[in-house]
XYZ file of C-alpha atoms in Angstrom:
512
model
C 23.487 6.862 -27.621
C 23.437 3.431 -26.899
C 26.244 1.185 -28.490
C 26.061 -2.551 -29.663
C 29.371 -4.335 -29.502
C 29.587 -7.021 -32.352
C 31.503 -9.671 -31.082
C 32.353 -13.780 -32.701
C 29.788 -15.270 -30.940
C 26.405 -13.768 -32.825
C 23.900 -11.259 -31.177
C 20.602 -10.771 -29.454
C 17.449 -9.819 -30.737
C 17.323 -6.270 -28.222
C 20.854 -5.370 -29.804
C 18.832 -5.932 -33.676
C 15.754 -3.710 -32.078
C 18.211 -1.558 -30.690
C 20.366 -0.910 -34.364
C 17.040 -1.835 -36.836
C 15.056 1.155 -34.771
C 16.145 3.071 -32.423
C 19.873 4.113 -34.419
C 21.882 2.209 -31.886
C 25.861 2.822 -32.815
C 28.003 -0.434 -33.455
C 31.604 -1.308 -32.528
C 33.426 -4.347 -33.158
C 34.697 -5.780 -30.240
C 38.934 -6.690 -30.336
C 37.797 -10.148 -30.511
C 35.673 -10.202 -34.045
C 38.374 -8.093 -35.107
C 41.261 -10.919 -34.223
C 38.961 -13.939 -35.640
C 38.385 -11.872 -39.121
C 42.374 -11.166 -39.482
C 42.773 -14.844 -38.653
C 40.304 -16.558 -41.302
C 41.409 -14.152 -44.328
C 44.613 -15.640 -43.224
C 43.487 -19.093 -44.675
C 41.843 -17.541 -47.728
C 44.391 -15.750 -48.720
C 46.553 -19.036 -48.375
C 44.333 -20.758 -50.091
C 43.946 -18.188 -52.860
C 47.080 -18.917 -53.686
C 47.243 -22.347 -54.433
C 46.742 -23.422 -58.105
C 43.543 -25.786 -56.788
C 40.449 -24.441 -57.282
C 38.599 -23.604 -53.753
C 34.690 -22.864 -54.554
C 34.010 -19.197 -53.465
C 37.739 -18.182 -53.850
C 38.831 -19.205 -56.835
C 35.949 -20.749 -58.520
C 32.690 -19.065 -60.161
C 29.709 -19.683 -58.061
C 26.426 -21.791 -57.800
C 25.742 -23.259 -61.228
C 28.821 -22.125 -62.613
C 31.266 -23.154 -59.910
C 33.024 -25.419 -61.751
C 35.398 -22.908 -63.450
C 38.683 -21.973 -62.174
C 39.137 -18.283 -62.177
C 42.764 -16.799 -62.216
C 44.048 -14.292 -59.689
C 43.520 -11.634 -62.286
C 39.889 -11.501 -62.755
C 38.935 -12.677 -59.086
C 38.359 -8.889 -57.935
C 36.237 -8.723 -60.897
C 34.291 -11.393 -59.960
C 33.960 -10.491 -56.549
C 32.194 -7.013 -58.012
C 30.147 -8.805 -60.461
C 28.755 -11.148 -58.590
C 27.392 -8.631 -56.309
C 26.510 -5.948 -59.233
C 24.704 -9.306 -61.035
C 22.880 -10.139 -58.044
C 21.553 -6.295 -56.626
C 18.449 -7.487 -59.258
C 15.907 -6.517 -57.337
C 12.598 -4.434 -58.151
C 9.609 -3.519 -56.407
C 8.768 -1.004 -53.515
C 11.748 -0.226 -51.367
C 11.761 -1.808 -48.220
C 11.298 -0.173 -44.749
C 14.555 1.477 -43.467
C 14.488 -0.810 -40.242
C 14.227 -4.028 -42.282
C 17.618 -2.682 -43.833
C 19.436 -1.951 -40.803
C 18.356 -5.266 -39.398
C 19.390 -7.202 -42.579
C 23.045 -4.973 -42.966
C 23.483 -5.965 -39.190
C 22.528 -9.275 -39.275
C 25.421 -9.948 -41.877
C 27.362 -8.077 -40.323
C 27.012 -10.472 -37.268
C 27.784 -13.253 -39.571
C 30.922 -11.827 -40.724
C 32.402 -11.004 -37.313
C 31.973 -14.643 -36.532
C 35.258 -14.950 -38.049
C 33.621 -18.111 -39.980
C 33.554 -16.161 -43.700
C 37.191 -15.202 -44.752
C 36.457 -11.331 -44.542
C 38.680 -8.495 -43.833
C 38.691 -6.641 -40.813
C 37.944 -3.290 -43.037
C 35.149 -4.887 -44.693
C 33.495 -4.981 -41.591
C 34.337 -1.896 -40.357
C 33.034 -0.645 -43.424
C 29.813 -1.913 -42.602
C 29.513 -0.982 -39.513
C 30.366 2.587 -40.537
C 27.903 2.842 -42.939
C 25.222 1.606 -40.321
C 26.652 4.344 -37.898
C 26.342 6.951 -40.476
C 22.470 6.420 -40.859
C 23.268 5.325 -44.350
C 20.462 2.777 -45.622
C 20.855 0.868 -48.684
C 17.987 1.062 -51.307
C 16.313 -2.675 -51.021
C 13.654 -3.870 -53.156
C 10.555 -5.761 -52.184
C 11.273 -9.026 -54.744
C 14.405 -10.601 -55.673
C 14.411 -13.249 -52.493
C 14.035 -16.597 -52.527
C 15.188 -17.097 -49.259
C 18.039 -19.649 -50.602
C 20.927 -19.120 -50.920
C 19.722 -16.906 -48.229
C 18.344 -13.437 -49.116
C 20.567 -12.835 -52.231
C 19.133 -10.046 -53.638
C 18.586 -7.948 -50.765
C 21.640 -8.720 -49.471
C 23.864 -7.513 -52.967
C 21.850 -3.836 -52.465
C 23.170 -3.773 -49.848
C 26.940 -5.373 -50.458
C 26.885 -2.828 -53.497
C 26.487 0.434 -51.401
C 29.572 -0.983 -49.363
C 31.111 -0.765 -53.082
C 30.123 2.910 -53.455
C 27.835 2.236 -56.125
C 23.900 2.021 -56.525
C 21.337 4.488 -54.145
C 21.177 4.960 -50.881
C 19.146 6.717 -48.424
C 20.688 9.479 -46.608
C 20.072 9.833 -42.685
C 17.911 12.563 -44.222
C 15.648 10.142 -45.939
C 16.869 11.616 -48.796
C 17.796 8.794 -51.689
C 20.948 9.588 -52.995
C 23.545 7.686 -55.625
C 25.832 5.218 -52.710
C 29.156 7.050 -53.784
C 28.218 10.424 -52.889
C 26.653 9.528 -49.608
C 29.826 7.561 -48.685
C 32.109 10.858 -49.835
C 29.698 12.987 -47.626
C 30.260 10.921 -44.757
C 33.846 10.651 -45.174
C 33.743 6.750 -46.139
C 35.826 5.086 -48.534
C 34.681 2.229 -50.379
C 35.425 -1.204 -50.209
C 37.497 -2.962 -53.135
C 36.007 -6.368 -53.006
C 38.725 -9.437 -52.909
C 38.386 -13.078 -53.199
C 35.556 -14.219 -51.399
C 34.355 -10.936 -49.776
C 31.690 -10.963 -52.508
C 29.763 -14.134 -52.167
C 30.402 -13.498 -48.131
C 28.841 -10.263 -47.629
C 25.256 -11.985 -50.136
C 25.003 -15.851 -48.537
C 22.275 -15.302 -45.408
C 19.333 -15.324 -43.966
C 19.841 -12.186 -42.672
C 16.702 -10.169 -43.978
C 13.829 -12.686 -42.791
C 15.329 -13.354 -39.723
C 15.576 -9.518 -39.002
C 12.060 -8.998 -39.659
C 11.214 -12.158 -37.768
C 12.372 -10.657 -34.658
C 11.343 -7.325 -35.323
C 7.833 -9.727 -35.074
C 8.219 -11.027 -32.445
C 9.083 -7.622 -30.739
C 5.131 -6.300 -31.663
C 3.264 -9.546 -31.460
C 4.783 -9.876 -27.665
C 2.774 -6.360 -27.108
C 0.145 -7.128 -29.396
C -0.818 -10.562 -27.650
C -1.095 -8.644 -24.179
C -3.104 -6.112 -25.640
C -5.539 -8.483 -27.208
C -5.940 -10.599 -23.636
C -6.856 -7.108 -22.361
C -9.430 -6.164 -24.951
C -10.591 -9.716 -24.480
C -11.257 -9.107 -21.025
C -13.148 -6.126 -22.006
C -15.401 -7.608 -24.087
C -16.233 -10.141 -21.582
C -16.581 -7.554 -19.052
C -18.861 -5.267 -21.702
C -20.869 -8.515 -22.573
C -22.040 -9.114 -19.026
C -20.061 -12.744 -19.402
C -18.153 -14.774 -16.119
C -15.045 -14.648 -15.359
C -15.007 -18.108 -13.735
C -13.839 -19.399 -16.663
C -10.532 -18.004 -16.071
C -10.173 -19.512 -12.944
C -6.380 -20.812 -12.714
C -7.353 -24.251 -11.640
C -8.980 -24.425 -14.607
C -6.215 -24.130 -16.991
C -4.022 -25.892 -14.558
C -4.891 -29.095 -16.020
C -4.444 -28.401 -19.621
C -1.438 -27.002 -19.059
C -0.180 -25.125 -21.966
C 1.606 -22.349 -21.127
C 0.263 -19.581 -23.211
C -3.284 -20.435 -22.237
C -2.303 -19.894 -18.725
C -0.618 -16.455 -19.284
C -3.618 -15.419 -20.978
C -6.414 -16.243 -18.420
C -4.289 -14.979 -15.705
C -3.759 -11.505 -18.126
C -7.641 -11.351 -18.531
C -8.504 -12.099 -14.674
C -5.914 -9.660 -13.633
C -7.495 -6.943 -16.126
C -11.172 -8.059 -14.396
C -10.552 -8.317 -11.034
C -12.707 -5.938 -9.025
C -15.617 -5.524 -11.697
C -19.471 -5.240 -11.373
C -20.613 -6.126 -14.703
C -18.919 -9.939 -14.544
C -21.985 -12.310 -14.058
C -24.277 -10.281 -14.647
C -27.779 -10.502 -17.207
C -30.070 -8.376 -18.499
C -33.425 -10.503 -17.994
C -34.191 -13.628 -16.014
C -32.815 -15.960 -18.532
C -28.963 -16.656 -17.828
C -26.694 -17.700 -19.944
C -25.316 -21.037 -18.629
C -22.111 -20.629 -20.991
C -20.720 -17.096 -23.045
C -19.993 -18.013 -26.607
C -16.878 -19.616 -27.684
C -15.269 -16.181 -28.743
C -15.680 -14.907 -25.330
C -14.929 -18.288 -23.478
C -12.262 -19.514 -24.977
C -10.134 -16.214 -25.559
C -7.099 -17.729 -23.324
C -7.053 -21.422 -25.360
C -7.030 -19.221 -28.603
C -4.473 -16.646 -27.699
C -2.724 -18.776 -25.720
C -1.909 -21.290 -27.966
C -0.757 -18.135 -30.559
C 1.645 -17.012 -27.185
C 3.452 -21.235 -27.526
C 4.009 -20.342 -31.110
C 6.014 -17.123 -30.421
C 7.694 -19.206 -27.807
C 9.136 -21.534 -30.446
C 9.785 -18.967 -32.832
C 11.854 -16.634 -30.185
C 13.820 -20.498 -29.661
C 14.224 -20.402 -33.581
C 15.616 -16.807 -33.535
C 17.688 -17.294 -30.859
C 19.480 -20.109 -32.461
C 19.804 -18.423 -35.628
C 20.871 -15.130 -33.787
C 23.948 -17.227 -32.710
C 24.741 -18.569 -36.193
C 27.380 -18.258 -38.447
C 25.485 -18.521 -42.036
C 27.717 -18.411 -44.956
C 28.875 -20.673 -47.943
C 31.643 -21.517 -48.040
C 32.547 -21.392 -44.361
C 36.230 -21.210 -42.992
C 37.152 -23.917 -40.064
C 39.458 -23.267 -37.280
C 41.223 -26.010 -38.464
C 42.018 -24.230 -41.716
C 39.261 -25.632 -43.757
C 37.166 -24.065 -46.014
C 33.988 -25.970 -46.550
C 30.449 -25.958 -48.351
C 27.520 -26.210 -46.740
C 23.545 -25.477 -46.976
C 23.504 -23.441 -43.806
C 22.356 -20.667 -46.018
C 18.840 -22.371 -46.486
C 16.311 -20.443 -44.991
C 14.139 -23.706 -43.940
C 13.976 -22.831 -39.876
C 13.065 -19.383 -40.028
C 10.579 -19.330 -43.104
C 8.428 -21.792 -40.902
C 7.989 -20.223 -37.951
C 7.187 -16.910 -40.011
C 4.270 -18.824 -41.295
C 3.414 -20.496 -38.082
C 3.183 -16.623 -36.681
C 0.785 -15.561 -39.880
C -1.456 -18.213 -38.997
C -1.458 -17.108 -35.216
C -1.980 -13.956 -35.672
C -4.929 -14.154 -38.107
C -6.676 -16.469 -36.129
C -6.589 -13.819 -33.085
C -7.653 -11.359 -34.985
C -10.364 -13.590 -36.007
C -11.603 -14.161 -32.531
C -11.443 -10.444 -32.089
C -13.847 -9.558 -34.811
C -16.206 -12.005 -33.439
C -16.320 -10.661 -30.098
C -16.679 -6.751 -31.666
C -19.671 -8.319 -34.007
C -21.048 -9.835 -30.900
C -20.875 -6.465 -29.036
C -22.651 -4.789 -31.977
C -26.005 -6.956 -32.784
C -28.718 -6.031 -30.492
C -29.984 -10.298 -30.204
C -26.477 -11.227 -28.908
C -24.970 -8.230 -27.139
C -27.587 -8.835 -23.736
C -29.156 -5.099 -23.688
C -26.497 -3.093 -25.767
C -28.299 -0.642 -28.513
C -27.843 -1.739 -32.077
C -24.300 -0.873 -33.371
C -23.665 0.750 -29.897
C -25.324 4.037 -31.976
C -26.570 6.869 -29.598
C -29.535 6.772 -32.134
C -30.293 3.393 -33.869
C -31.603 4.264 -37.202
C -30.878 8.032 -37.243
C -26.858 6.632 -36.115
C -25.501 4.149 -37.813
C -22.902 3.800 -34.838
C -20.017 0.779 -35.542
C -21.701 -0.838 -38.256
C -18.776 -0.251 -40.873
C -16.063 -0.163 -38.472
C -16.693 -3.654 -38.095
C -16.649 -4.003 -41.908
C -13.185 -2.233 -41.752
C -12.122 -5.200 -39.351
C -13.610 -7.532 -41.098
C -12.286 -6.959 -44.453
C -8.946 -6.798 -42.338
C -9.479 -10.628 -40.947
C -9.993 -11.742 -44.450
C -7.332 -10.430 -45.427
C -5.008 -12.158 -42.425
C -6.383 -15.269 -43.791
C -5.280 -14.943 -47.143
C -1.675 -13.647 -45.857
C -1.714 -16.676 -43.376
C -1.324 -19.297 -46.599
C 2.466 -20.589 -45.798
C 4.746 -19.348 -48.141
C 7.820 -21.990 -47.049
C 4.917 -24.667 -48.766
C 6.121 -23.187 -52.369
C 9.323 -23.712 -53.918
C 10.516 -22.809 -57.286
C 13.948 -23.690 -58.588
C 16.252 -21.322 -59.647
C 20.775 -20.764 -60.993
C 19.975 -23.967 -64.010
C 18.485 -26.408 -60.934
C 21.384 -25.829 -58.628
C 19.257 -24.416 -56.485
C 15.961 -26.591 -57.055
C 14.769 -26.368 -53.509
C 13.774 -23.055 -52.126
C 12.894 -21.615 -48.485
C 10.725 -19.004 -50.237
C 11.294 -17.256 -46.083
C 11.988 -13.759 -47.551
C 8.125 -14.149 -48.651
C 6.946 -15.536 -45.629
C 8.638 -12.731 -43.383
C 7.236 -9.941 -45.858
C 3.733 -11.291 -45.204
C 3.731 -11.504 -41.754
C 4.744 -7.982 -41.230
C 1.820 -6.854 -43.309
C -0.412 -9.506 -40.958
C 1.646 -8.006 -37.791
C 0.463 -4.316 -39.075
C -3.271 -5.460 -39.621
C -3.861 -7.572 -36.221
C -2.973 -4.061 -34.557
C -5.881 -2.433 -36.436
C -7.966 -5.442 -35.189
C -7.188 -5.439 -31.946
C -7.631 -1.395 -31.822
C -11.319 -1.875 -33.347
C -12.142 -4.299 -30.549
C -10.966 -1.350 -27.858
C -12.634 0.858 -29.453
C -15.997 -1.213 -29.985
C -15.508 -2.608 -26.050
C -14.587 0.744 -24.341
C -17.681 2.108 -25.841
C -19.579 -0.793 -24.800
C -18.553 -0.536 -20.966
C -19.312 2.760 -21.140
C -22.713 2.260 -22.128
C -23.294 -0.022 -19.248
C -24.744 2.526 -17.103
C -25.457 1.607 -13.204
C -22.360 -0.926 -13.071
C -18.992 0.153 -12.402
C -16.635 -1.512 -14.390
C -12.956 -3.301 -13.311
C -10.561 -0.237 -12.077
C -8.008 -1.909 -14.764
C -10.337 -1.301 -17.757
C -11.322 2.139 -16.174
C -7.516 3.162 -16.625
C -7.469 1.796 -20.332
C -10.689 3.821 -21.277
C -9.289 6.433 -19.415
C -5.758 6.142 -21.543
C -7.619 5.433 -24.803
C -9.862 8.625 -24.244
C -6.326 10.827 -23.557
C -5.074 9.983 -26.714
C -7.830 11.135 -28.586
C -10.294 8.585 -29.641
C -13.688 9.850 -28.545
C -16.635 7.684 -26.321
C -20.226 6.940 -27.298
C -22.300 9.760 -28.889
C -23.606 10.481 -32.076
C -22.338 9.531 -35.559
C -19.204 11.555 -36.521
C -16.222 10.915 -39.317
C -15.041 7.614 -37.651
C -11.476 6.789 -39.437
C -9.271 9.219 -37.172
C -11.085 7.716 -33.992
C -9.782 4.564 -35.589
C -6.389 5.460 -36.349
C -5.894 7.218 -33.395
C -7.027 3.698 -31.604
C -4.813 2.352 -33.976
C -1.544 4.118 -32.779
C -2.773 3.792 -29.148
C -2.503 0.143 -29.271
C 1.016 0.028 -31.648
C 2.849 1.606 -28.780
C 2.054 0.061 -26.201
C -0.612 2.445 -24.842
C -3.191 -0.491 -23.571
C -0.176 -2.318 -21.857
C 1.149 0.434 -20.245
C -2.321 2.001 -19.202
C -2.652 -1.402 -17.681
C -0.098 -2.856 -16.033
C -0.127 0.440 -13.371
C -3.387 -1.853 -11.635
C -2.661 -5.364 -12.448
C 1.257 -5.115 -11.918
C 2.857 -6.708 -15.164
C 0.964 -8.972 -17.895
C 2.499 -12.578 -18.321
């Protein structure tokens, strides 16, 4: 099994793919474990001075300014993590957990947050065994960081709350821990507020974004191209002089992803009468300014994770020099706006999409299609209501595509009176991530059948492979009305992994 090696210097978003999904196992390297010995040092120096140090010896946010004695501070250190595991609501994914537990976990090896060495072995144990804590859907503000999820999670480390086995089975924390021959951890000064003070949980699932919308922007270029190639459009639009001077990147990728996916087809150009269309609709034409300008937007948000990836995110922090210092480094400001930026994206190419799939299905716009693309207008009803199905989908992407990092609501007596709200934002973009598949999977299914119905023209060899694919995995071609969600699904999980990339690339060589 592939190991990650969690060093002082942060991480990469393959080794949070590689622990969040595919079980990855986790070592700290001999370096983390040197620059964790060396800042408990300081804490524990400064623990015992009679001054109050905030996070050490002090309560925390609005109650900070009382000086807690050495007596009660491992009681604090519990409470504030029992206080703050206040979550409710669904229980989040298992991945989003993994990602979150290792994100802190990245934090702590920084050697920035005053943690022991067996805390975070602990932690990485507890990933290793397949262990997930029991998250909750609400409880995030996204400042200080992702509080709530973060203290389910701190309070499994505890041996106390639920837990889901690497059986899926949800078990109380303590017992999993015994099973797995764990022991807990017995919290000490600042080990509390350390292991709940991060962004950790939005910025997992922003890269766990990232990861799909990559594949899911290549796919849509390709069913793009389809549709073009299914509507009888041109291809010179794509032409790479074109886009040479407006020269965003991401509109160039995508023209040169749908010309690749053309190249070599009979149907480009060509009409159905003696009327031809001097221009193809907006949907059609401008596919590579639309997507494109989606693929800058991941651009900036891969720079955003990147930089946050190699951050140390904690309040207080401790210095080299010694220091231990506040901070608003926990604010999740960078990452909840490129987590909206993406919702916005990706509902507006999933708008484009339905267009093009309505266009394919009405009779007056389609150039010689039958209504629906029904074997049997009238008797068939064909793709009428799949086109619903993505419609109702689009609407949806619009709703999820209002910004959540535009709302704040204050929270701990006004301490905190400014609010990322990113937890929010990243929760609705994976629901917009999951739906843009289904859109993009309706447009295959709507083009494929189209091309196919082209009869006498022989259509790109690259789009032969993906009908080819598509048909292999089960989702059936044109013919008479049947029960049409599992042809959906099925085009559905086609598209999720990969399938219209990989069927692809084979012919064109690799999409930008």
């Amino acid at each position: 099994m592939h190991t990650v090696v969690v060093g002082t210097s942060g991480v990469t978003a393959s080794d949070v793919l590689a622990v969040a999904r595919d079980g990855a196992r986790i070592e700290l390297s001999g370096e983390a474990v040197a620059a964790l010995a060396a800042a408990r040092e300081i804490v524990d120096a400064l623990a015992a001075k009679p001054e109050p140090v905030y996070g050490v010896s002090t309560g925390f946010g609005a109650l900070a300014s009382r000086h807690i004695s050495p007596e009660l501070r491992a009681q604090l250190q519990r409470n504030i993590v029992r206080s703050h595991a206040a979550g409710m609501g669904p229980h989040v994914e298992r991945e989003v957990v993994r990602a979150l537990m290792f994100l802190r976990l990245k934090t702590v090896c920084s050697g920035h947050t005053g943690v022991r060495p067996e805390v975070a072995q602990t932690m990485a144990d507890i990933l290793n065994a397949g262990i997930t804590p029991v998250v909750h859907e609400y409880g995030s503000l996204g400042c200080s960081g992702d509080l709530a999820p973060l203290s389910h999670c701190a309070l499994t480390l505890m041996g106390e709350g639920d837990a889901e086995g690497p059986d899926g089975v949800v078990r109380p924390a303590g017992e999993l821990l015994a099973a797995h021959g764990i022991t807990p951890v017995e919290l000490r000064e600042k080990e509390g507020l350390a292991l709940l003070n991060g962004t950790d949980g939005m910025l997992g699932m922003l890269v766990m974004a990232l990861a799909d919308l990559e594949t899911l922007y290549k796919s849509a270029d390709v069913t793009a191209a389809l549709s073009l190639e299914a509507l009888l459009g041109t291809d010179k639009v794509l032409a790479p002089e074109l886009h040479a001077i407006r020269p965003h990147p991401g509109q160039g990728a995508s023209a040169a992803n749908m010309l690749a996916v053309l190249k070599g087809s009979e149907l480009t150009g060509h009409h159905q009468d003696d009327a031809p269309r001097v221009q193809d609709a907006y949907s059609v034409r401008c596919a590579p300014q639309v997507a494109g300008a989606g693929r800058d937007t991941l651009a900036h948000a891969h720079t955003v994770a990147e930089r946050e990836l190699a951050s140390a995110v904690d309040n207080p922090v401790v210095l080299p020099d010694g220091r231990v210092e506040s901070n608003g480094n926990f604010h999740g400001a960078p990452v909840a706006y490129v987590l909206d930026f993406l919702a916005i994206a990706a509902a507006d190419l999933g708008s484009i999409a339905e267009r093009r799939t309505d266009r394919l299905l009405d009779k007056n716009r389609s150039h010689g299609l039958p209504p629906f693309l029904a074997d049997d207008a009238g008797v068939d009803s064909g793709l009428m209501i799949a086109q619903y199905t993505q419609a109702a989908l689009v609407s949806e992407m619009k709703r999820l595509a209002v910004p959540a990092s535009a709302d704040s609501i204050p929270s701990s007596a006004m301490q905190e009176d400014h609010v990322s709200m990113g937890w929010s934002a990243a929760r609705k973009l994976r629901t917009a991530v999951n739906n843009l598949a289904r859109i993009v999977a309706i447009e295959l299914y709507a083009a494929t059948r189209a091309i196919e119905l082209r009869a006498g023209l022989t259509p790109a060899p690259a789009s032969q492979a993906v009908i080819a694919a598509v048909r292999a995995a089960g989702v059936q071609g044109p013919g008479p009305d049947r029960f049409l969600a599992p042809d959906l699904e099925a085009a559905d999980a086609f598209v999720r992994a990969g399938g219209v990339v990989t069927a692809v690339e084979p012919v064109t060589g690799p999409l930008a």
